[in-house]
PDB file of C-alpha atoms in Angstrom:
ATOM      1  CA  MET D   1       0.000   0.000   0.000  1.00  0.00           C
ATOM      2  CA  ARG D   2       1.232   3.489  -0.778  1.00  0.00           C
ATOM      3  CA  LYS D   3       1.567   6.086   1.954  1.00  0.00           C
ATOM      4  CA  LEU D   4      -1.528   8.083   2.766  1.00  0.00           C
ATOM      5  CA  ARG D   5      -1.516  11.747   1.850  1.00  0.00           C
ATOM      6  CA  ILE D   6      -3.100  13.645   4.734  1.00  0.00           C
ATOM      7  CA  VAL D   7      -3.774  17.370   5.035  1.00  0.00           C
ATOM      8  CA  VAL D   8      -4.798  19.121   8.257  1.00  0.00           C
ATOM      9  CA  ASN D   9      -6.322  22.599   8.234  1.00  0.00           C
ATOM     10  CA  ASN D  10      -8.279  24.905  10.522  1.00  0.00           C
ATOM     11  CA  VAL D  11     -10.603  26.718   8.122  1.00  0.00           C
ATOM     12  CA  ASN D  12     -11.952  29.057  10.823  1.00  0.00           C
ATOM     13  CA  HIS D  13     -15.589  28.542   9.691  1.00  0.00           C
ATOM     14  CA  THR D  14     -14.767  29.990   6.248  1.00  0.00           C
ATOM     15  CA  PRO D  15     -16.800  28.474   3.388  1.00  0.00           C
ATOM     16  CA  ASN D  16     -14.456  29.775   0.689  1.00  0.00           C
ATOM     17  CA  GLN D  17     -11.422  28.140   2.272  1.00  0.00           C
ATOM     18  CA  SER D  18     -13.305  24.866   2.713  1.00  0.00           C
ATOM     19  CA  HIS D  19     -14.422  24.915  -0.918  1.00  0.00           C
ATOM     20  CA  PHE D  20     -10.899  25.736  -2.114  1.00  0.00           C
ATOM     21  CA  LEU D  21      -9.385  22.837  -0.155  1.00  0.00           C
ATOM     22  CA  LEU D  22     -11.989  20.337  -1.330  1.00  0.00           C
ATOM     23  CA  GLU D  23     -11.545  21.374  -4.960  1.00  0.00           C
ATOM     24  CA  SER D  24      -7.762  21.691  -5.020  1.00  0.00           C
ATOM     25  CA  LEU D  25      -6.902  18.541  -3.058  1.00  0.00           C
ATOM     26  CA  VAL D  26      -9.027  15.980  -4.929  1.00  0.00           C
ATOM     27  CA  ARG D  27      -6.021  14.478  -6.732  1.00  0.00           C
ATOM     28  CA  LYS D  28      -3.420  15.395  -4.100  1.00  0.00           C
ATOM     29  CA  CYS D  29      -4.860  14.154  -0.823  1.00  0.00           C
ATOM     30  CA  ASP D  30      -6.427  11.022   0.657  1.00  0.00           C
ATOM     31  CA  ILE D  31      -7.742  12.420   3.933  1.00  0.00           C
ATOM     32  CA  LEU D  32      -8.479  16.036   4.819  1.00  0.00           C
ATOM     33  CA  PHE D  33      -8.863  16.691   8.542  1.00  0.00           C
ATOM     34  CA  VAL D  34     -10.591  20.002   9.263  1.00  0.00           C
ATOM     35  CA  GLN D  35     -10.941  21.968  12.469  1.00  0.00           C
ATOM     36  CA  GLU D  36     -13.599  24.659  12.857  1.00  0.00           C
ATOM     37  CA  PRO D  37     -15.386  23.627   9.639  1.00  0.00           C
ATOM     38  CA  TYR D  38     -17.926  25.883   8.025  1.00  0.00           C
ATOM     39  CA  TYR D  39     -21.452  25.146   9.214  1.00  0.00           C
ATOM     40  CA  GLY D  40     -24.204  27.268   7.791  1.00  0.00           C
ATOM     41  CA  PRO D  41     -26.416  27.828   4.763  1.00  0.00           C
ATOM     42  CA  ILE D  42     -25.505  25.529   1.876  1.00  0.00           C
ATOM     43  CA  LYS D  43     -28.338  26.061  -0.602  1.00  0.00           C
ATOM     44  CA  THR D  44     -32.069  26.595  -0.900  1.00  0.00           C
ATOM     45  CA  ILE D  45     -34.129  23.465  -1.412  1.00  0.00           C
ATOM     46  CA  THR D  46     -37.749  23.044  -2.432  1.00  0.00           C
ATOM     47  CA  SER D  47     -40.349  23.085   0.294  1.00  0.00           C
ATOM     48  CA  ASN D  48     -43.945  21.922   0.503  1.00  0.00           C
ATOM     49  CA  SER D  49     -44.767  24.707   2.955  1.00  0.00           C
ATOM     50  CA  ASP D  50     -42.727  27.662   1.656  1.00  0.00           C
ATOM     51  CA  PRO D  51     -42.806  28.696  -2.026  1.00  0.00           C
ATOM     52  CA  ALA D  52     -39.441  30.412  -1.602  1.00  0.00           C
ATOM     53  CA  GLY D  53     -37.912  27.129  -0.428  1.00  0.00           C
ATOM     54  CA  GLU D  54     -36.061  26.180   2.726  1.00  0.00           C
ATOM     55  CA  VAL D  55     -32.445  26.904   3.499  1.00  0.00           C
ATOM     56  CA  LEU D  56     -30.381  23.746   3.893  1.00  0.00           C
ATOM     57  CA  THR D  57     -27.687  24.195   6.537  1.00  0.00           C
ATOM     58  CA  GLY D  58     -24.722  21.981   7.219  1.00  0.00           C
ATOM     59  CA  THR D  59     -21.088  21.318   6.523  1.00  0.00           C
ATOM     60  CA  GLN D  60     -19.914  21.504   2.937  1.00  0.00           C
ATOM     61  CA  VAL D  61     -19.931  18.352   0.852  1.00  0.00           C
ATOM     62  CA  HIS D  62     -18.177  17.479  -2.386  1.00  0.00           C
ATOM     63  CA  PRO D  63     -18.785  14.574  -4.785  1.00  0.00           C
ATOM     64  CA  ALA D  64     -15.154  13.410  -4.597  1.00  0.00           C
ATOM     65  CA  TRP D  65     -15.114  13.281  -0.793  1.00  0.00           C
ATOM     66  CA  LEU D  66     -16.908  11.300   1.873  1.00  0.00           C
ATOM     67  CA  LEU D  67     -17.786  13.729   4.682  1.00  0.00           C
ATOM     68  CA  MET D  68     -17.428  12.296   8.163  1.00  0.00           C
ATOM     69  CA  GLU D  69     -18.708  14.317  11.104  1.00  0.00           C
ATOM     70  CA  THR D  70     -20.006  13.443  14.531  1.00  0.00           C
ATOM     71  CA  ARG D  71     -22.383  16.238  15.445  1.00  0.00           C
ATOM     72  CA  SER D  72     -23.906  19.295  13.897  1.00  0.00           C
ATOM     73  CA  PRO D  73     -22.404  21.724  14.236  1.00  0.00           C
ATOM     74  CA  ALA D  74     -19.143  19.929  14.934  1.00  0.00           C
ATOM     75  CA  ARG D  75     -15.809  21.561  15.599  1.00  0.00           C
ATOM     76  CA  VAL D  76     -13.992  18.898  13.589  1.00  0.00           C
ATOM     77  CA  CYS D  77     -14.710  16.788  10.558  1.00  0.00           C
ATOM     78  CA  ALA D  78     -12.878  14.572   8.123  1.00  0.00           C
ATOM     79  CA  TYR D  79     -13.127  14.226   4.386  1.00  0.00           C
ATOM     80  CA  VAL D  80     -11.996  10.884   2.996  1.00  0.00           C
ATOM     81  CA  ASN D  81     -11.289  10.749  -0.706  1.00  0.00           C
ATOM     82  CA  ARG D  82     -13.779   8.383  -2.327  1.00  0.00           C
ATOM     83  CA  GLU D  83     -10.837   6.602  -3.971  1.00  0.00           C
ATOM     84  CA  LEU D  84     -10.266   5.044  -0.517  1.00  0.00           C
ATOM     85  CA  ALA D  85     -13.731   3.454  -0.418  1.00  0.00           C
ATOM     86  CA  HIS D  86     -12.125   0.015  -0.660  1.00  0.00           C
ATOM     87  CA  MET D  87     -10.533   0.693   2.760  1.00  0.00           C
ATOM     88  CA  ARG D  88     -14.008   0.946   4.297  1.00  0.00           C
ATOM     89  CA  PRO D  89     -13.637   4.301   6.097  1.00  0.00           C
ATOM     90  CA  GLN D  90     -15.632   4.280   9.314  1.00  0.00           C
ATOM     91  CA  LEU D  91     -16.627   6.940  11.807  1.00  0.00           C
ATOM     92  CA  CYS D  92     -15.837   5.559  15.269  1.00  0.00           C
ATOM     93  CA  ALA D  93     -18.248   7.627  17.382  1.00  0.00           C
ATOM     94  CA  HIS D  94     -18.809   4.564  19.570  1.00  0.00           C
ATOM     95  CA  ILE D  95     -15.212   5.006  20.775  1.00  0.00           C
ATOM     96  CA  VAL D  96     -14.834   8.804  20.725  1.00  0.00           C
ATOM     97  CA  ASP D  97     -18.106  10.719  21.070  1.00  0.00           C
ATOM     98  CA  HIS D  98     -16.954  14.304  21.518  1.00  0.00           C
ATOM     99  CA  ARG D  99     -17.786  17.532  19.704  1.00  0.00           C
ATOM    100  CA  ASP D 100     -14.119  18.462  19.442  1.00  0.00           C
ATOM    101  CA  MET D 101     -12.730  15.152  18.174  1.00  0.00           C
ATOM    102  CA  ILE D 102     -13.396  12.678  15.430  1.00  0.00           C
ATOM    103  CA  LEU D 103     -11.940   9.193  15.246  1.00  0.00           C
ATOM    104  CA  ILE D 104     -12.001   7.421  11.911  1.00  0.00           C
ATOM    105  CA  SER D 105     -10.691   4.043  10.870  1.00  0.00           C
ATOM    106  CA  LEU D 106      -9.462   2.506   7.653  1.00  0.00           C
ATOM    107  CA  ALA D 107      -9.024  -1.197   6.947  1.00  0.00           C
ATOM    108  CA  VAL D 108      -5.643  -1.951   5.390  1.00  0.00           C
ATOM    109  CA  ASP D 109      -4.537  -5.508   4.640  1.00  0.00           C
ATOM    110  CA  GLY D 110      -6.896  -6.940   7.239  1.00  0.00           C
ATOM    111  CA  GLU D 111      -5.837  -4.507   9.962  1.00  0.00           C
ATOM    112  CA  THR D 112      -7.775  -1.542  11.306  1.00  0.00           C
ATOM    113  CA  HIS D 113      -5.910   1.759  11.494  1.00  0.00           C
ATOM    114  CA  TYR D 114      -7.191   4.668  13.588  1.00  0.00           C
ATOM    115  CA  TYR D 115      -6.790   8.405  12.963  1.00  0.00           C
ATOM    116  CA  LEU D 116      -7.840  11.080  15.469  1.00  0.00           C
ATOM    117  CA  ASN D 117      -8.576  14.711  14.572  1.00  0.00           C
ATOM    118  CA  VAL D 118      -8.661  17.143  17.516  1.00  0.00           C
ATOM    119  CA  TYR D 119      -9.789  20.710  18.081  1.00  0.00           C
ATOM    120  CA  ASN D 120      -8.660  21.814  21.518  1.00  0.00           C
ATOM    121  CA  ASP D 121     -10.606  24.808  22.823  1.00  0.00           C
ATOM    122  CA  ASP D 122      -9.364  27.440  25.272  1.00  0.00           C
ATOM    123  CA  ARG D 123     -10.441  25.239  28.197  1.00  0.00           C
ATOM    124  CA  SER D 124      -8.454  22.234  26.909  1.00  0.00           C
ATOM    125  CA  THR D 125     -11.622  20.149  26.815  1.00  0.00           C
ATOM    126  CA  ALA D 126     -10.314  17.731  24.181  1.00  0.00           C
ATOM    127  CA  LEU D 127      -6.938  17.195  25.823  1.00  0.00           C
ATOM    128  CA  ALA D 128      -8.613  16.574  29.180  1.00  0.00           C
ATOM    129  CA  TRP D 129     -10.916  14.006  27.545  1.00  0.00           C
ATOM    130  CA  ILE D 130      -7.958  12.226  25.953  1.00  0.00           C
ATOM    131  CA  ARG D 131      -6.128  12.169  29.288  1.00  0.00           C
ATOM    132  CA  ASP D 132      -9.175  10.724  31.042  1.00  0.00           C
ATOM    133  CA  HIS D 133      -9.906   8.108  28.350  1.00  0.00           C
ATOM    134  CA  VAL D 134      -6.458   7.159  27.066  1.00  0.00           C
ATOM    135  CA  ASP D 135      -6.802   3.593  28.354  1.00  0.00           C
ATOM    136  CA  SER D 136     -10.002   3.018  26.367  1.00  0.00           C
ATOM    137  CA  LEU D 137      -8.605   4.283  23.053  1.00  0.00           C
ATOM    138  CA  PRO D 138      -7.359   1.865  20.413  1.00  0.00           C
ATOM    139  CA  PRO D 139      -3.768   2.218  19.208  1.00  0.00           C
ATOM    140  CA  LEU D 140      -3.762   5.449  17.214  1.00  0.00           C
ATOM    141  CA  ASP D 141      -1.805   5.622  13.979  1.00  0.00           C
ATOM    142  CA  LEU D 142      -2.063   9.405  13.843  1.00  0.00           C
ATOM    143  CA  VAL D 143      -3.268  12.241  16.060  1.00  0.00           C
ATOM    144  CA  VAL D 144      -3.617  15.609  14.326  1.00  0.00           C
ATOM    145  CA  GLY D 145      -5.442  18.842  14.852  1.00  0.00           C
ATOM    146  CA  ASP D 146      -5.432  22.362  16.161  1.00  0.00           C
ATOM    147  CA  PHE D 147      -4.291  22.070  19.745  1.00  0.00           C
ATOM    148  CA  ASN D 148      -4.482  25.817  20.457  1.00  0.00           C
ATOM    149  CA  LEU D 149      -1.478  25.571  22.727  1.00  0.00           C
ATOM    150  CA  HIS D 150      -1.341  29.350  22.906  1.00  0.00           C
ATOM    151  CA  SER D 151      -4.655  29.163  24.820  1.00  0.00           C
ATOM    152  CA  THR D 152      -3.604  26.583  27.412  1.00  0.00           C
TER     153      THR D 152
END
């Protein structure tokens, strides 16, 4: 198996930056881990009750990427390139169920590999959770994120 190409970026809730990353990394990246993803109006959809339509809100999606997020609005998400579908990407919310973290897994040659994306707020909520639950976490192949160490 070739090495995974992983990009990590805090988009600071900016839809233009999210769109740029999703478009520009399609052929250059396997997994995009995002902190502070955009969550807001995406488009207007038809409505049975409102002739003007209803505003669909959420995190941005892209046809080349599988969006993985735990909660709405989440402070982290992951985009897995659809070319990795054969690795059966899974959201592991049954292991890590936290607004500021997302744990995903990929199956490679019969083994499960785990990747953790973290957004650590000014109260160090995520780091405290990791400290308190480290014994229940599977072996992590990669831990990435915005740790906001200037705030701790």
